[in-house]
Coordinates of C-alpha atoms in Angstrom, one line a residue:
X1 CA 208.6 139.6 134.3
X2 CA 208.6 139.6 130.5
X3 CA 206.2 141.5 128.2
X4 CA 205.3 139.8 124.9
X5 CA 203.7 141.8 122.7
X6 CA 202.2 140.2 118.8
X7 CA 201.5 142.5 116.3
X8 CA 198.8 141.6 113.3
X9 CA 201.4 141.6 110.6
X10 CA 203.8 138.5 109.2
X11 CA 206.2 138.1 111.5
X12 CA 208.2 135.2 113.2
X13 CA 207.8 134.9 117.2
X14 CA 211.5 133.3 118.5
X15 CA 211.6 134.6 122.7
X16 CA 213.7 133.3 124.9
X17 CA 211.3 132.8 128.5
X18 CA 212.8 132.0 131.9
X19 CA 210.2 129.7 133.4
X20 CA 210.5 130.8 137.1
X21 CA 209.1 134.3 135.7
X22 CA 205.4 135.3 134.9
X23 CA 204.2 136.4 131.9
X24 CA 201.8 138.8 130.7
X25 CA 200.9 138.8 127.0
X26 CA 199.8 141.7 125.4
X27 CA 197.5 141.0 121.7
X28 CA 198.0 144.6 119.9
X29 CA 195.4 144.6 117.2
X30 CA 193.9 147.9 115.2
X31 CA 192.4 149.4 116.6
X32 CA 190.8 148.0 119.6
X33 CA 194.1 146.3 122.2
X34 CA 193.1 143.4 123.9
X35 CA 195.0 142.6 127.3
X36 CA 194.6 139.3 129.0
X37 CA 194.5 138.7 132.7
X38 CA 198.1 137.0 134.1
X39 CA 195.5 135.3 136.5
X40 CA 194.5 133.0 133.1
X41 CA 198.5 131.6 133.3
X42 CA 198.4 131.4 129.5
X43 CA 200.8 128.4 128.6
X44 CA 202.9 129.4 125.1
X45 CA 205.2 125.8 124.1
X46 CA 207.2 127.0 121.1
X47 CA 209.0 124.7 119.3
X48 CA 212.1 126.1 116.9
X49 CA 210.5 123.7 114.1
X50 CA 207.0 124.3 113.8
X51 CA 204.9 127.4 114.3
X52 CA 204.1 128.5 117.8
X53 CA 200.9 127.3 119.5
X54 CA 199.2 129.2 121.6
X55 CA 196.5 127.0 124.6
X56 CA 194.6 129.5 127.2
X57 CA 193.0 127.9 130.3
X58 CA 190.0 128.5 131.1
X59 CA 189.0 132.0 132.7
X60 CA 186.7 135.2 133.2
X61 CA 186.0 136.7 129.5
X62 CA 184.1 139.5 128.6
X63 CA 182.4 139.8 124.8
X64 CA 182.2 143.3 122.9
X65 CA 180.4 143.2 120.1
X66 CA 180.1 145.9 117.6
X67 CA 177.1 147.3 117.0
X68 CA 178.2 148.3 113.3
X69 CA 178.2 144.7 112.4
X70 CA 175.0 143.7 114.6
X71 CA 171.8 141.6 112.5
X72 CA 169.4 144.5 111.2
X73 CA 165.6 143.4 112.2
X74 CA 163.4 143.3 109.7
X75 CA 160.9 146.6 110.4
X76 CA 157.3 145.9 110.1
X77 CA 155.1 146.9 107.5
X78 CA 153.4 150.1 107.7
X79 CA 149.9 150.8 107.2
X80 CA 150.1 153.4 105.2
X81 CA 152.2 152.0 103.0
X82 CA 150.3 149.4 101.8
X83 CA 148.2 148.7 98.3
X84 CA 145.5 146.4 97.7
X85 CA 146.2 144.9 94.3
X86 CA 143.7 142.4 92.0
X87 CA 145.8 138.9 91.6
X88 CA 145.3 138.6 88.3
X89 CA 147.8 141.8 87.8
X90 CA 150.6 140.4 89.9
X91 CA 150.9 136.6 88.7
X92 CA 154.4 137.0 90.1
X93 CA 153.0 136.9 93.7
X94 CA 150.5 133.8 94.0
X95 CA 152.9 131.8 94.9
X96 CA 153.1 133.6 98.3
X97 CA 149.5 134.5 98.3
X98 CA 148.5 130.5 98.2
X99 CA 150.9 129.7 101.0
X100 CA 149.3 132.6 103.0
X101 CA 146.3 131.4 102.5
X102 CA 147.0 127.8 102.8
X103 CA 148.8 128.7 106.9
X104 CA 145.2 129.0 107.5
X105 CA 143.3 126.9 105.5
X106 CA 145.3 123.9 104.8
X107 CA 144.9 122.9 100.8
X108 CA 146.1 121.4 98.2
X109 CA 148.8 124.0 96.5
X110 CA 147.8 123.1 93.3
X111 CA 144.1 123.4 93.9
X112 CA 144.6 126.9 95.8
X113 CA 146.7 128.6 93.0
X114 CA 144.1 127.3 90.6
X115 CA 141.6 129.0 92.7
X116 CA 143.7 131.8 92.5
X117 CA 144.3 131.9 88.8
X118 CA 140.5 132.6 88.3
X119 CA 140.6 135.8 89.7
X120 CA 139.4 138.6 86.8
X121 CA 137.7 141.9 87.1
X122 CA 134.2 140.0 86.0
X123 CA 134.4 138.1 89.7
X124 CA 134.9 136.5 91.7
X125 CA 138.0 138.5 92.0
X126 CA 140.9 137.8 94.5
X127 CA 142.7 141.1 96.2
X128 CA 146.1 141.0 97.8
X129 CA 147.0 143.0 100.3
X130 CA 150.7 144.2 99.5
X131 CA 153.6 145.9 101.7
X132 CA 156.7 147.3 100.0
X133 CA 160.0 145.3 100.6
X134 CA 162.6 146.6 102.9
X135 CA 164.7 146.6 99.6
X136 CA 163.4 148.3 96.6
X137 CA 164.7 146.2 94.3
X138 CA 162.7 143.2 95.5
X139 CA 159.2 142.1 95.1
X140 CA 156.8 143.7 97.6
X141 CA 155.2 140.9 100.4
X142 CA 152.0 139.7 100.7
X143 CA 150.2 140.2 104.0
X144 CA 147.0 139.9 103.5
X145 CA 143.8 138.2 100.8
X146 CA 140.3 138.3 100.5
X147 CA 138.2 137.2 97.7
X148 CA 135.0 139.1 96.2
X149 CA 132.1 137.4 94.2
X150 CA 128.8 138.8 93.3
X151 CA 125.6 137.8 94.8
X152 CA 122.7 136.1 93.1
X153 CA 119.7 138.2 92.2
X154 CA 121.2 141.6 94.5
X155 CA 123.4 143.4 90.7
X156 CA 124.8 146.0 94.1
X157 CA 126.1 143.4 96.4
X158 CA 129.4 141.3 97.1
X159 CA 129.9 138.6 99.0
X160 CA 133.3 138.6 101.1
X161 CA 135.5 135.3 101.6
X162 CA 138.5 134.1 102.1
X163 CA 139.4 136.4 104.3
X164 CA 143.0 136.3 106.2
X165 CA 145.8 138.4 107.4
X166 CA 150.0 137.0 108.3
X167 CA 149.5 135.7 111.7
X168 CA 152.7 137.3 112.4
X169 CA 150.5 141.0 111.8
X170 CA 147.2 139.9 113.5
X171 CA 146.2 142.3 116.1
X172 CA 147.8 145.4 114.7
X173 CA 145.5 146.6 112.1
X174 CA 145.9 145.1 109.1
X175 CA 142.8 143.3 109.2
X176 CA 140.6 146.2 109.2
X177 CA 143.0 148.3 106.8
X178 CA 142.3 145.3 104.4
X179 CA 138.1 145.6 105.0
X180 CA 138.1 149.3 104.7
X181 CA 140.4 148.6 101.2
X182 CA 137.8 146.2 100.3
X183 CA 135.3 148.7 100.8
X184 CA 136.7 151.7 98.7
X185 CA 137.4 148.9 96.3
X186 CA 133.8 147.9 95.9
X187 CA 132.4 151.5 96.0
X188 CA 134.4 153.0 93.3
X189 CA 132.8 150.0 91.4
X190 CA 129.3 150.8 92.1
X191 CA 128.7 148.0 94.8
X192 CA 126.6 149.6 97.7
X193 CA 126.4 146.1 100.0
X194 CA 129.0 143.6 101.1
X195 CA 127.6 140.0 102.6
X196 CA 130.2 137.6 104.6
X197 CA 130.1 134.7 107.1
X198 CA 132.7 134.4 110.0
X199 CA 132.6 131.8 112.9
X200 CA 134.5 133.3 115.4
X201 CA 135.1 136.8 114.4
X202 CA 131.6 138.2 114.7
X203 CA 132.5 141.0 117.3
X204 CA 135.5 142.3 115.1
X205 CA 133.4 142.2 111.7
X206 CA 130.7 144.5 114.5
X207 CA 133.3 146.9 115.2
X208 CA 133.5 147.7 111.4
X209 CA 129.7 148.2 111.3
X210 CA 128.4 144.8 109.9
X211 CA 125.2 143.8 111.3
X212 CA 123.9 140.2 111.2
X213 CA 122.0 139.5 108.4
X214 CA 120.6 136.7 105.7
X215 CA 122.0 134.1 103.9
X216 CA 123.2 135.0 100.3
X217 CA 124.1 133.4 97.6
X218 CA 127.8 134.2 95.6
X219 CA 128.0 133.5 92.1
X220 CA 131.2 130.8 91.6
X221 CA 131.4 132.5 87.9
X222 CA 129.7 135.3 85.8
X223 CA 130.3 135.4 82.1
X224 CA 128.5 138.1 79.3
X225 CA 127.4 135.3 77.7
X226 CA 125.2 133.7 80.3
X227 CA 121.5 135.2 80.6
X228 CA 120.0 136.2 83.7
X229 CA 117.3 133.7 83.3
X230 CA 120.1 130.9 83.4
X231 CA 121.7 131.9 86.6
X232 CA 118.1 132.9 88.0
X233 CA 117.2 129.1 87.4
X234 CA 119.7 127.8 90.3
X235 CA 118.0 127.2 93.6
X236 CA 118.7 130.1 96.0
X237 CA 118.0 128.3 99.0
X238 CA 115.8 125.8 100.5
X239 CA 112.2 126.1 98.9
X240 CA 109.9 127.7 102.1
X241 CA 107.1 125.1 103.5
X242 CA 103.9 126.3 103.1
X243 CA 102.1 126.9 106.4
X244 CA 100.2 124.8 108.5
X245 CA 96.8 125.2 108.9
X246 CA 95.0 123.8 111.7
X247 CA 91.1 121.8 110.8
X248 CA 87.8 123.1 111.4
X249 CA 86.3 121.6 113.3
X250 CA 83.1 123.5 113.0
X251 CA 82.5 123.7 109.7
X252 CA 83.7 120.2 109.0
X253 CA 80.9 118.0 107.5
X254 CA 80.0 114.7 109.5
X255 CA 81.3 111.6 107.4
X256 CA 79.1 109.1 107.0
X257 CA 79.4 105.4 106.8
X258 CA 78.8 103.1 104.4
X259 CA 75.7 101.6 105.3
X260 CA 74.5 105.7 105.7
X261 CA 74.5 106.1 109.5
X262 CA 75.9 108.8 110.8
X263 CA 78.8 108.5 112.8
X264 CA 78.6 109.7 116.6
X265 CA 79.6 112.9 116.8
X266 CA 83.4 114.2 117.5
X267 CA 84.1 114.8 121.5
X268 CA 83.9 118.0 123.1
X269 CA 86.4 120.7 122.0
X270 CA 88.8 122.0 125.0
X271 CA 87.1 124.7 127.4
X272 CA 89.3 127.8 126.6
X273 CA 92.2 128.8 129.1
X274 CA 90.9 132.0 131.3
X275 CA 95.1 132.8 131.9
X276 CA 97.1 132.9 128.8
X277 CA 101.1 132.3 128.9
X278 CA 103.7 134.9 129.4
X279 CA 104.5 137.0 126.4
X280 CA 108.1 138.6 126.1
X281 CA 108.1 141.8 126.2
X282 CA 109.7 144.0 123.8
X283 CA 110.9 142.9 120.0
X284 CA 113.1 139.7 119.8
X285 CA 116.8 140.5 119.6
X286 CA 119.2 138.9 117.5
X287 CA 122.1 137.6 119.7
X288 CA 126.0 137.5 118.9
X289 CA 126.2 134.3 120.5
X290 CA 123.4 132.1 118.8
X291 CA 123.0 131.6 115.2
X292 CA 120.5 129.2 113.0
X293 CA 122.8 128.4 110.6
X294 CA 125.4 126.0 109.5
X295 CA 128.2 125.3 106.9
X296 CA 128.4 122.2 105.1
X297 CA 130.6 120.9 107.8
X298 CA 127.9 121.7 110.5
X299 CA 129.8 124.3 112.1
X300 CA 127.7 127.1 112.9
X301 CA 128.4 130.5 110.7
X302 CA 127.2 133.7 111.1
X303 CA 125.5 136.0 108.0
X304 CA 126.6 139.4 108.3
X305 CA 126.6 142.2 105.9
X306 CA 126.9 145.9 105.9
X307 CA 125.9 148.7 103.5
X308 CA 128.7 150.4 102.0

C-alpha cells in the first residue's frame, strides 16, 4: 500500500504505482486536510507527457461550509429607526416610491411620478416612509407612502390617500408607525381631523381609533392666489332633494268642471290601523360590514375619520 500525498504548491507529480496494490490519497491543503475514503477506488492515469488527470467515482461526500464566508441576510428594518420624509425633499427617492406604489396600484410610471412631483408643503403633499440602508453610504429605502390633501370647506382637516406599506413588511407594524407619523405630522401643522376611505381595511383603520364618518371632499390643488369663493363654487356633493310632502286631502278644494258641476266627491280615506308595526328599539347602529357608498368604480368604500 502506497501513500500519495499533493501539496498546494508547484510541483511535478512522477510516482511509480504497482497496480495489484491499493491506494490511499491524501489532499494536504492549509489548513483544513482532506482524506478520501479508499472505498471511492480513485483511478490516477498519468501520462509522462501531459499533466496528470485526476477522475473520482462516484461516492459518499460530506460538504463543510464556512460560516465566515456564508450570504449575510439582509436584517429588517426597525421601527424606530425610521423617518417620515415630504417627497418633494428627497427627489432622489421617487423612483422607488412610484414603484412601491405602483406593486399595489398598477399605473402608468410616468403618470405616477408625475403625481408624485406635485407634492409641496401647500398640499396635497406626498410622505415617504424611510428606513436607513444596511450600508451608510447608500440611499435609505422606501417602505412606505401616503398622501395628504386638504378638505373643502373644513381649514383643520386632511384627507388621507394613497396609503401602502412593502408587502414584504405588512403585518409587522409599519402600517400603524406610518398613521401615527401621519398624525404627529398633521398636528404639529395645526390639523385637528384626518378623513380617509378604505375597502377592506375598516377594522385595522378601528384599531387606530377612526370611527366611520361622512364623505369629504380633498382639494386636488390649493394655491394663494385662488379665493375661497372660487374653490367654494365646486359642487361638494350631490345637491339634497327636497322632501316629499304628502296631499291634503282635507283641505284640498273640490275641482270643478267645465260646464260648473261639481265633481263627485273623492272615496273614503283608509280607517286608521288600531296595531301599529314594530319599532326597533334602541338608536340605529352604524355597521362595519354595510356601507352606502361607492367609488367611481362601484366598489363599495367606507368614510372614516378620526380627530387628531
Amino acid at each position: 500500500r502506497q501513500e500519495l500525498t499533493l501539496s498546494p504548491g508547484p510541483a511535478k507529480l512522477t510516482p511509480t504505482l504497482d497496480p495489484t496494490h491499493r491506494m490511499e490519497l491524501i489532499l494536504s491543503t492549509s489548513p483544513a486536510e482532506l482524506t478520501l475514503d479508499p472505498a471511492c477506488h480513485p483511478k490516477l492515469p498519468l501520462d509522462s507527457t501531459c499533466q496528470p488527470e485526476m477522475t473520482f467515482n462516484p461516492g459518499p461526500a460530506e460538504l463543510t461550509v464556512d460560516p465566515e464566508h456564508q450570504p449575510e441576510e439582509t436584517p429588517a428594518p426597525s421601527l424606530a429607526e425610521l423617518t417620515l420624509e415630504p417627497a418633494h425633499r428627497r427627489p432622489e427617492l421617487l423612483d422607488a416610491c412610484a414603484d412601491l406604489i405602483n406593486d399595489q396600484w398598477p399605473r402608468s410610471r410616468a403618470s405616477r411620478l408625475h403625481s408624485l412631483g406635485q407634492s409641496s408643503d401647500a398640499f396635497p403633499l406626498c410622505l415617504m416612509l424611510l428606513s436607513p440602508h444596511p450600508t451608510s453610504e447608500a440611499a435609505p429605502i422606501v417602505v412606505g407612502h401616503a398622501r395628504l390633501s386638504r378638505v373643502l370647506n373644513q381649514p383643520q382637516s386632511l384627507l388621507v390617500e394613497t396609503v401602502v406599506v412593502a408587502r414584504a413588511l405588512r403585518g409587522r407594524g409599519f402600517g400603524r408607525c406610518l398613521m401615527e407619523g401621519l398624525e404627529v405630522f398633521a398636528r404639529a401643522r395645526g390639523f385637528r381631523k384626518l378623513h380617509l376611505t378604505t375597502h377592506d381595511q375598516v377594522h385595522f383603520y378601528t384599531h387606530l381609533g377612526y370611527q366611520l364618518g361622512k364623505p369629504v371632499q380633498g382639494l386636488v390643488f390649493t394655491s394663494r392666489r385662488l379665493p375661497a369663493t372660487l374653490l367654494n363654487a365646486f359642487p361638494t356633493g350631490p345637491s339634497p332633494r327636497p322632501p316629499w310632502k304628502a296631499p291634503n286631502l282635507t283641505a284640498q278644494a273640490a275641482p270643478r268642471c267645465p260646464k260648473g258641476l261639481p265633481l263627485p266627491p273623492p272615496p273614503p280615506l283608509p280607517e286608521c290601523l288600531t296595531t301599529s308595526p314594530p319599532v326597533p328599539s334602541g338608536p340605529p347602529s352604524k355597521s362595519l360590514l354595510e356601507t352606502q357608498y361607492q367609488n367611481v368604480r362601484g366598489r363599495p368604500i367606507f368614510w372614516m375619520e378620526k380627530d387628531i
